[in-house]
Tab-separated table of C-alpha atoms and ligand atoms in Angstrom:
chain	number	residue	atom	x	y	z
A	1	UNK	CA	82.791	109.820	89.432
A	2	UNK	CA	80.716	106.585	89.754
A	3	UNK	CA	76.940	106.764	89.621
A	4	UNK	CA	76.504	104.286	92.146
A	5	UNK	CA	77.861	104.089	95.879
A	6	UNK	CA	77.746	100.702	96.101
A	7	UNK	CA	81.027	99.276	98.136
A	8	UNK	CA	80.668	95.480	97.384
A	9	UNK	CA	82.777	93.694	100.004
A	10	UNK	CA	82.512	90.291	98.070
A	11	UNK	CA	82.783	89.586	94.343
A	12	UNK	CA	81.170	87.458	91.980
A	13	UNK	CA	79.729	83.530	92.776
A	14	UNK	CA	83.175	82.591	94.381
A	15	UNK	CA	82.800	85.571	97.032
A	16	UNK	CA	86.398	86.680	96.218
A	17	UNK	CA	87.360	89.640	98.444
A	18	UNK	CA	86.206	90.187	102.152
A	19	UNK	CA	88.429	91.377	104.828
A	20	UNK	CA	91.165	89.376	105.879
A	21	UNK	CA	92.922	91.931	108.198
A	22	UNK	CA	94.583	91.633	111.713
A	23	UNK	CA	92.219	93.013	114.595
A	24	UNK	CA	94.244	96.276	114.793
A	25	UNK	CA	93.426	97.389	111.187
A	26	UNK	CA	89.624	96.891	111.650
A	27	UNK	CA	88.822	100.241	112.970
A	28	UNK	CA	90.636	102.290	110.364
A	29	UNK	CA	89.392	99.952	107.666
A	30	UNK	CA	85.830	100.654	108.873
A	31	UNK	CA	86.561	104.442	109.279
A	32	UNK	CA	88.031	104.373	105.535
A	33	UNK	CA	84.738	102.908	104.238
A	34	UNK	CA	82.771	105.559	105.954
A	35	UNK	CA	84.951	108.400	104.437
A	36	UNK	CA	84.521	107.075	101.142
A	37	UNK	CA	80.976	106.504	101.467
A	38	UNK	CA	80.655	110.117	102.637
A	39	UNK	CA	83.151	111.548	100.211
A	40	UNK	CA	81.139	109.960	97.108
A	41	UNK	CA	77.965	111.311	98.223
A	42	UNK	CA	79.427	115.035	98.351
A	43	UNK	CA	79.754	116.682	95.319
A	44	UNK	CA	82.072	119.222	96.905
A	45	UNK	CA	84.551	116.387	96.712
A	46	UNK	CA	83.511	115.275	93.316
A	47	UNK	CA	84.150	118.716	92.135
A	48	UNK	CA	87.520	118.914	94.071
A	49	UNK	CA	88.834	115.479	92.372
A	50	UNK	CA	87.377	116.478	88.940
A	51	UNK	CA	89.415	119.873	88.937
A	52	UNK	CA	92.691	118.193	90.287
A	53	UNK	CA	92.317	115.336	87.412
A	54	UNK	CA	92.076	118.046	84.842
A	55	UNK	CA	94.669	120.354	86.079
A	56	UNK	CA	97.042	118.538	87.551
A	57	UNK	CA	96.817	114.661	85.925
A	58	UNK	CA	96.021	116.250	82.438
A	59	UNK	CA	92.587	114.257	82.213
A	60	UNK	CA	90.714	113.631	80.169
A	61	UNK	CA	93.756	111.488	78.518
A	62	UNK	CA	93.133	111.110	74.729
A	63	UNK	CA	91.804	108.353	72.897
A	64	UNK	CA	94.601	107.823	69.958
A	65	UNK	CA	93.530	105.852	66.560
A	66	UNK	CA	96.395	103.886	65.655
A	67	UNK	CA	96.029	103.270	61.977
A	68	UNK	CA	99.373	102.036	60.612
A	69	UNK	CA	99.197	99.037	63.789
A	70	UNK	CA	96.117	98.595	62.829
A	71	UNK	CA	96.689	98.144	58.839
A	72	UNK	CA	99.865	96.281	59.870
A	73	UNK	CA	97.827	93.724	62.005
A	74	UNK	CA	94.709	93.385	59.865
A	75	UNK	CA	92.045	95.410	62.228
A	76	UNK	CA	89.694	97.978	60.869
A	77	UNK	CA	90.686	100.123	63.677
A	78	UNK	CA	92.798	100.338	67.098
A	79	UNK	CA	92.301	102.804	69.197
A	80	UNK	CA	94.723	103.659	72.482
A	81	UNK	CA	93.413	104.936	75.941
A	82	UNK	CA	96.491	106.946	76.305
A	83	UNK	CA	96.795	106.734	80.129
A	84	UNK	CA	100.910	107.038	79.351
A	85	UNK	CA	100.179	110.412	79.000
A	86	UNK	CA	98.879	111.273	82.278
A	87	UNK	CA	100.924	113.153	84.917
A	88	UNK	CA	103.907	110.510	86.261
A	89	UNK	CA	103.402	108.478	83.408
A	90	UNK	CA	100.892	105.809	84.173
A	91	UNK	CA	96.993	105.360	85.321
A	92	UNK	CA	98.142	105.312	88.943
A	93	UNK	CA	98.156	108.660	89.761
A	94	UNK	CA	94.186	108.621	89.334
A	95	UNK	CA	93.854	106.581	92.363
A	96	UNK	CA	96.746	108.334	94.344
A	97	UNK	CA	95.604	111.597	93.864
A	98	UNK	CA	91.889	110.772	94.727
A	99	UNK	CA	93.033	108.889	98.057
A	100	UNK	CA	95.289	111.581	98.978
A	101	UNK	CA	92.427	113.860	98.717
A	102	UNK	CA	90.224	111.185	100.576
A	103	UNK	CA	93.061	111.489	103.378
A	104	UNK	CA	93.228	115.026	103.510
A	105	UNK	CA	89.107	115.369	103.918
A	106	UNK	CA	89.729	112.691	106.864
A	107	UNK	CA	92.069	115.152	108.488
A	108	UNK	CA	94.981	112.642	108.124
A	109	UNK	CA	98.406	114.562	107.481
A	110	UNK	CA	100.670	111.737	106.659
A	111	UNK	CA	100.593	109.086	104.125
A	112	UNK	CA	101.925	105.511	103.947
A	113	UNK	CA	102.213	103.442	100.621
A	114	UNK	CA	103.904	100.552	99.170
A	115	UNK	CA	105.521	100.291	95.854
A	116	UNK	CA	106.899	97.598	93.569
A	117	UNK	CA	108.600	99.000	90.465
A	118	UNK	CA	107.911	102.625	91.908
A	119	UNK	CA	105.245	103.661	89.866
A	120	UNK	CA	102.587	103.937	92.402
A	121	UNK	CA	105.270	105.358	94.848
A	122	UNK	CA	106.262	108.257	92.547
A	123	UNK	CA	102.404	108.751	91.620
A	124	UNK	CA	101.780	108.893	95.749
A	125	UNK	CA	104.908	111.006	96.276
A	126	UNK	CA	103.506	113.747	93.454
A	127	UNK	CA	99.879	113.631	94.952
A	128	UNK	CA	101.403	114.441	98.624
A	129	UNK	CA	103.539	117.004	97.366
A	130	UNK	CA	100.671	118.794	95.437
A	131	UNK	CA	98.510	118.516	98.549
A	132	UNK	CA	100.985	118.966	101.420
A	133	UNK	CA	100.894	115.659	102.959
A	134	UNK	CA	103.530	114.091	104.657
A	135	UNK	CA	104.884	110.657	102.373
A	136	UNK	CA	106.387	107.701	103.575
A	137	UNK	CA	106.924	104.879	100.946
A	138	UNK	CA	107.909	101.283	101.670
A	139	UNK	CA	109.897	99.531	99.040
A	140	UNK	CA	111.722	96.025	98.850
A	141	UNK	CA	115.492	96.786	98.908
A	142	UNK	CA	115.935	94.230	95.869
A	143	UNK	CA	113.462	96.877	94.008
A	144	UNK	CA	115.048	99.878	95.131
A	145	UNK	CA	118.257	98.711	93.336
A	146	UNK	CA	116.211	97.779	90.045
A	147	UNK	CA	114.373	101.113	90.060
A	148	UNK	CA	116.571	103.557	91.344
A	149	UNK	CA	115.458	106.366	89.160
A	150	UNK	CA	111.850	105.838	90.978
A	151	UNK	CA	113.730	106.161	93.962
A	152	UNK	CA	115.487	109.424	93.207
A	153	UNK	CA	111.915	110.717	91.708
A	154	UNK	CA	109.831	110.010	95.218
A	155	UNK	CA	113.074	111.721	96.914
A	156	UNK	CA	112.633	114.710	94.798
A	157	UNK	CA	108.720	115.031	95.589
A	158	UNK	CA	109.932	115.170	99.267
A	159	UNK	CA	108.693	111.386	100.219
A	160	UNK	CA	110.863	109.292	102.601
A	161	UNK	CA	111.656	105.634	100.973
A	162	UNK	CA	111.807	103.015	103.453
A	163	UNK	CA	113.882	100.011	102.097
A	164	UNK	CA	112.374	96.574	103.120
A	165	UNK	CA	114.934	93.995	103.411
A	166	UNK	CA	112.737	90.900	104.460
A	167	UNK	CA	112.096	88.000	101.918
A	168	UNK	CA	113.096	88.475	98.568
A	169	UNK	CA	113.067	92.590	98.868
A	170	UNK	CA	110.271	93.159	96.457
A	171	UNK	CA	106.401	94.105	96.226
A	172	UNK	CA	104.963	91.425	98.982
A	173	UNK	CA	107.472	92.115	101.633
A	174	UNK	CA	106.598	96.315	101.095
A	175	UNK	CA	102.921	95.498	101.518
A	176	UNK	CA	103.296	93.646	104.587
A	177	UNK	CA	105.571	96.648	105.857
A	178	UNK	CA	103.385	99.350	104.810
A	179	UNK	CA	100.439	97.110	106.503
A	180	UNK	CA	102.214	96.832	109.862
A	181	UNK	CA	103.359	100.643	109.806
A	182	UNK	CA	99.647	101.848	109.134
A	183	UNK	CA	98.827	99.482	112.031
A	184	UNK	CA	101.071	101.590	114.366
A	185	UNK	CA	100.164	104.993	113.052
A	186	UNK	CA	96.459	104.788	111.626
A	187	UNK	CA	95.233	107.914	113.580
A	188	UNK	CA	97.324	110.192	111.901
A	189	UNK	CA	98.144	108.209	108.528
A	190	UNK	CA	96.114	106.934	105.698
A	191	UNK	CA	97.392	104.000	103.749
A	192	UNK	CA	97.182	104.775	100.056
A	193	UNK	CA	97.095	101.122	98.433
A	194	UNK	CA	98.358	100.887	94.497
A	195	UNK	CA	96.109	98.382	92.850
A	196	UNK	CA	92.469	96.822	93.365
A	197	UNK	CA	93.761	94.423	96.045
A	198	UNK	CA	93.936	94.156	99.902
A	199	UNK	CA	91.187	94.330	102.433
A	200	UNK	CA	87.548	95.583	101.931
A	201	UNK	CA	87.482	98.807	101.140
A	202	UNK	CA	90.409	98.762	99.083
A	203	UNK	CA	89.727	96.942	96.290
A	204	UNK	CA	86.330	98.905	95.252
A	205	UNK	CA	87.808	102.188	96.452
A	206	UNK	CA	90.642	101.674	93.937
A	207	UNK	CA	88.441	100.705	91.103
A	208	UNK	CA	86.162	102.957	92.100
A	209	UNK	CA	88.783	105.796	91.311
A	210	UNK	CA	89.995	104.161	88.146
A	211	UNK	CA	86.977	103.968	86.394
A	212	UNK	CA	87.492	107.344	84.983
A	213	UNK	CA	89.501	105.780	82.280
A	214	UNK	CA	86.685	103.627	81.038
A	215	UNK	CA	84.001	106.236	81.206
A	216	UNK	CA	86.131	108.553	79.248
A	217	UNK	CA	86.919	105.922	76.774
A	218	UNK	CA	83.819	104.618	76.200
A	219	UNK	CA	82.367	108.227	75.598
A	220	UNK	CA	85.527	109.221	73.411
A	221	UNK	CA	85.042	106.102	71.298
A	222	UNK	CA	81.212	106.547	70.781
A	223	UNK	CA	82.139	110.420	69.784
A	224	UNK	CA	85.079	109.705	67.469
A	225	UNK	CA	83.400	106.475	65.673
A	226	UNK	CA	79.590	106.390	66.473
A	227	UNK	CA	80.213	103.051	67.709
A	228	UNK	CA	81.747	100.920	70.502
A	229	UNK	CA	84.614	98.661	69.673
A	230	UNK	CA	84.226	94.720	69.256
A	231	UNK	CA	86.706	94.422	71.972
A	232	UNK	CA	88.531	96.203	74.847
A	233	UNK	CA	91.654	95.008	76.448
A	234	UNK	CA	94.102	95.900	79.165
A	235	UNK	CA	97.207	94.247	80.791
A	236	UNK	CA	96.193	92.910	84.654
A	237	UNK	CA	98.706	93.245	87.406
A	238	UNK	CA	96.918	93.550	90.834
A	239	UNK	CA	94.045	94.819	88.168
A	240	UNK	CA	93.094	98.523	88.825
A	241	UNK	CA	93.967	99.767	85.172
A	242	UNK	CA	91.833	96.668	83.988
A	243	UNK	CA	88.993	97.338	85.702
A	244	UNK	CA	89.343	100.640	85.277
A	245	UNK	CA	88.968	100.264	81.500
A	246	UNK	CA	86.737	97.177	81.582
A	247	UNK	CA	84.109	97.840	83.996
A	248	UNK	CA	82.299	100.793	82.308
A	249	UNK	CA	81.785	98.491	79.347
A	250	UNK	CA	80.602	95.495	81.435
A	251	UNK	CA	76.851	95.796	80.271
A	252	UNK	CA	78.259	96.212	76.518
A	253	UNK	CA	77.737	93.497	73.928
A	254	UNK	CA	81.946	93.484	73.385
A	255	UNK	CA	84.665	91.345	74.376
A	256	UNK	CA	86.734	92.311	77.441
A	257	UNK	CA	89.988	90.827	77.659
A	258	UNK	CA	92.610	91.321	80.670
A	259	UNK	CA	96.320	90.123	79.883
A	260	UNK	CA	98.489	88.451	82.625
A	261	UNK	CA	102.135	88.100	82.446
A	262	UNK	CA	103.125	84.872	81.011
A	263	UNK	CA	106.569	85.439	81.939
A	264	UNK	CA	109.410	82.791	80.528
A	265	UNK	CA	107.671	79.164	81.083
A	266	UNK	CA	104.827	77.686	82.186
A	267	UNK	CA	106.208	76.213	85.475
A	268	UNK	CA	105.267	77.673	89.128
A	269	UNK	CA	107.730	80.462	89.696
A	270	UNK	CA	108.278	81.406	86.011
A	271	UNK	CA	105.205	83.508	85.487
A	272	UNK	CA	102.319	85.644	87.075
A	273	UNK	CA	99.325	84.151	85.480
A	274	UNK	CA	97.330	84.003	88.384
A	275	UNK	CA	93.698	82.923	86.502
A	276	UNK	CA	95.258	79.781	84.690
A	277	UNK	CA	98.064	79.202	87.266
A	278	UNK	CA	96.440	80.076	90.476
A	279	UNK	CA	93.898	78.674	92.848
A	280	UNK	CA	91.403	80.670	95.660
A	281	UNK	CA	93.460	81.622	98.666
A	282	UNK	CA	94.238	84.697	100.901
A	283	UNK	CA	96.982	87.300	100.300
A	284	UNK	CA	97.316	90.769	101.967
A	285	UNK	CA	93.522	90.749	103.135
A	286	UNK	CA	91.284	89.512	100.793
A	287	UNK	CA	90.434	86.070	99.057
A	288	UNK	CA	91.244	85.624	95.350
A	289	UNK	CA	92.919	83.875	92.363
A	290	UNK	CA	96.757	83.217	94.215
A	291	UNK	CA	99.727	81.696	92.846
A	292	UNK	CA	100.688	79.056	95.610
A	293	UNK	CA	102.126	75.606	95.980
A	294	UNK	CA	100.547	72.346	96.986
A	295	UNK	CA	101.071	73.281	100.656
A	296	UNK	CA	99.310	76.866	100.073
A	297	UNK	CA	102.485	78.970	100.373
A	298	UNK	CA	102.400	82.005	98.140
A	299	UNK	CA	104.551	81.192	95.194
A	300	UNK	CA	107.313	83.155	93.534
A	301	UNK	CA	106.302	84.483	90.469
A	302	UNK	CA	108.301	86.130	87.214
A	303	UNK	CA	107.916	88.674	84.835
A	304	UNK	CA	109.483	90.983	82.710
A	305	UNK	CA	107.551	93.856	83.527
A	306	UNK	CA	107.526	94.834	87.504
A	307	UNK	CA	103.944	96.058	87.528
A	308	UNK	CA	102.544	92.795	86.624
A	309	UNK	CA	104.893	90.338	88.759
A	310	UNK	CA	102.927	89.658	91.925
A	311	UNK	CA	101.198	86.485	92.938
A	312	UNK	CA	97.542	87.485	93.386
A	313	UNK	CA	94.936	89.054	90.958
A	314	UNK	CA	92.589	91.618	92.489
A	315	UNK	CA	89.369	90.028	93.868
A	316	UNK	CA	87.018	91.959	91.627
A	317	UNK	CA	88.701	91.114	88.327
A	318	UNK	CA	89.410	87.550	89.585
A	319	UNK	CA	85.452	87.142	90.262
A	320	UNK	CA	84.837	88.815	86.578
A	321	UNK	CA	86.996	86.015	85.334
A	322	UNK	CA	85.601	83.083	87.298
A	323	UNK	CA	81.933	84.405	85.818
A	324	UNK	CA	83.171	84.527	82.400
A	325	UNK	CA	82.570	88.481	82.118
A	326	UNK	CA	85.972	89.013	81.564
A	327	UNK	CA	88.389	86.726	79.497
A	328	UNK	CA	91.798	86.337	80.899
A	329	UNK	CA	94.589	85.856	78.369
A	330	UNK	CA	98.585	85.369	78.911
A	331	UNK	CA	101.308	86.973	76.950
A	332	UNK	CA	104.862	85.879	77.668
A	333	UNK	CA	108.144	87.935	78.136
A	334	UNK	CA	108.885	87.683	74.461
A	335	UNK	CA	105.435	88.415	73.216
A	336	UNK	CA	105.090	91.632	75.047
A	337	UNK	CA	108.500	92.678	73.822
A	338	UNK	CA	107.393	92.466	70.250
A	339	UNK	CA	104.081	94.157	71.194
A	340	UNK	CA	106.150	96.898	72.338
A	341	UNK	CA	108.407	97.151	69.608
A	342	UNK	CA	105.221	97.115	66.925
A	343	UNK	CA	103.896	100.245	68.393
A	344	UNK	CA	107.033	102.173	68.676
A	345	UNK	CA	108.145	101.262	65.187
A	346	UNK	CA	104.650	101.873	63.652
A	347	UNK	CA	103.089	104.583	65.718
A	348	UNK	CA	105.974	106.366	67.575
A	349	UNK	CA	104.469	105.562	71.110
A	350	UNK	CA	106.984	104.053	73.690
A	351	UNK	CA	104.752	101.502	75.904
A	352	UNK	CA	105.482	100.418	79.315
A	353	UNK	CA	106.428	96.668	79.538
A	354	UNK	CA	103.065	96.263	81.484
A	355	UNK	CA	100.967	97.805	78.581
A	356	UNK	CA	102.923	95.765	76.082
A	357	UNK	CA	101.445	92.628	77.329
A	358	UNK	CA	97.868	94.001	76.164
A	359	UNK	CA	99.408	95.233	72.667
A	360	UNK	CA	101.105	91.501	72.392
A	361	UNK	CA	97.623	89.641	72.141
A	362	UNK	CA	96.387	92.080	69.265
A	363	UNK	CA	97.506	89.132	66.503
A	364	UNK	CA	95.696	86.938	68.168
A	365	UNK	CA	92.530	89.250	68.434
A	366	UNK	CA	92.913	89.843	64.691
A	367	UNK	CA	93.421	86.178	64.136
A	368	UNK	CA	90.184	85.591	66.090
A	369	UNK	CA	88.055	88.133	63.562
A	370	UNK	CA	88.060	91.083	65.942
A	371	UNK	CA	87.617	94.249	63.636
A	372	UNK	CA	87.736	97.313	65.817
A	373	UNK	CA	89.352	97.300	69.280
A	374	UNK	CA	90.221	99.673	71.916
A	375	UNK	CA	93.410	99.068	74.079
A	376	UNK	CA	94.257	100.569	77.577
A	377	UNK	CA	97.675	101.948	77.268
A	378	UNK	CA	98.575	101.786	81.006
A	379	UNK	CA	101.731	103.766	81.130
A	380	UNK	CA	104.892	105.131	79.074
A	381	UNK	CA	108.003	102.942	78.847
A	382	UNK	CA	110.328	105.561	79.528
A	383	UNK	CA	111.458	103.459	82.841
A	384	UNK	CA	111.824	100.253	81.024
A	385	UNK	CA	114.308	101.941	78.556
A	386	UNK	CA	117.280	99.546	79.893
A	387	UNK	CA	115.309	96.423	79.492
A	388	UNK	CA	113.895	97.360	75.562
A	389	UNK	CA	117.897	98.311	74.743
A	390	UNK	CA	119.181	94.843	76.335
A	391	UNK	CA	116.325	92.614	75.228
A	392	UNK	CA	115.745	94.215	71.821
A	393	UNK	CA	119.476	94.321	71.174
A	394	UNK	CA	119.436	98.403	70.478
B	1	LIG	C1	101.568	99.371	87.908
B	1	LIG	C2	101.338	99.262	86.614
B	1	LIG	C3	100.454	98.187	86.114
B	1	LIG	C4	99.809	97.276	86.784
B	1	LIG	O1	98.664	97.784	87.654
B	1	LIG	P1	97.387	97.313	87.710
B	1	LIG	O2	96.808	97.647	89.043
B	1	LIG	O3	96.993	96.065	87.223
B	1	LIG	O4	96.777	98.256	86.793
B	1	LIG	C5	100.136	98.111	84.770
B	1	LIG	N1	100.730	98.947	83.855
B	1	LIG	C6	101.295	100.042	84.604
B	1	LIG	C7	101.928	101.263	83.327
B	1	LIG	C8	101.630	100.248	85.755
B	1	LIG	O5	102.741	101.149	86.505
């Protein structure tokens, strides 16, 4: 639980963030901010969330030393923060569950959500089943075909999955459709956004509920080793697991690194590296670093990992990057595959393709003289088995 109840609308010197939402969403967004403020100040909510995180999600997740990986790469110590061991297999459940509790508190019996790869949809569907809320998840039709097992999981949890035909049939279109649906149902429904994105208060709200990752990890590292690591590193799609891990370390004298998807090339459309390849722009309700063409049209993106394949970086992480509080690196598809293979063979842990982008940067960190590192393992790789099999020739 956060120690401050500050809910910033803008981030950093660039003033990223804001609330670029249609008129119809202004009232529900203001209502949400008020509800969040009240919930964060209410010890009953804090206690309820803490209990559910323990008994349903499995928190605290372990901090696992990875000695064979460390030795192979030349580190004194590598510590893994194991969000892969959370219920439903990734960090997404921290936010989905907290927002579902918030919705119930607001008297909303229905939940709307978007999903890309399906991880946020599965987490939301699970949280809704747990709390007895009706759940509708918007998902692009291309993603539904690519991520059929997650569609089945959501439906098993009782959620309705609505296919979105527009555009490329992926996450961007699913967010548009979910926001539209929410505007029409905002009296009865709460919209659970899956990353630290969107109009205020969503970026702050999602980040607030994900900082449990870094707060636990910081305490666990101190308990385990008596020291803080020299570097903390996580992958960044929208930025929720990255902020969740890195924000509690912002005041510490160490290197903070977020890793974006370098995809398969340097050209626009071949990657999802918003910091090195993007410019300030507005998408889905906030101003942030955005991949776009010369006319300002949102660019296509590419990545081997569905969870990092989004044209905008969350505004707070974009601001931390612009203000040099967080370094942002990029890992290619090939490097991520190699990172995953290392962890599998040396530690017996199968990482999500997203998390593998952070793993891929360990050799570079070692080269730069870092001796101890804490890495956010955002999710497990069972969902990516088919890709690993095909690309690693297993
Ligand atoms: C969704 C997802 C991500 C990327 O989202 P963030 O909001 O940047 O954390 C990373 N890892 C896993 C396992 C995911 O499911």
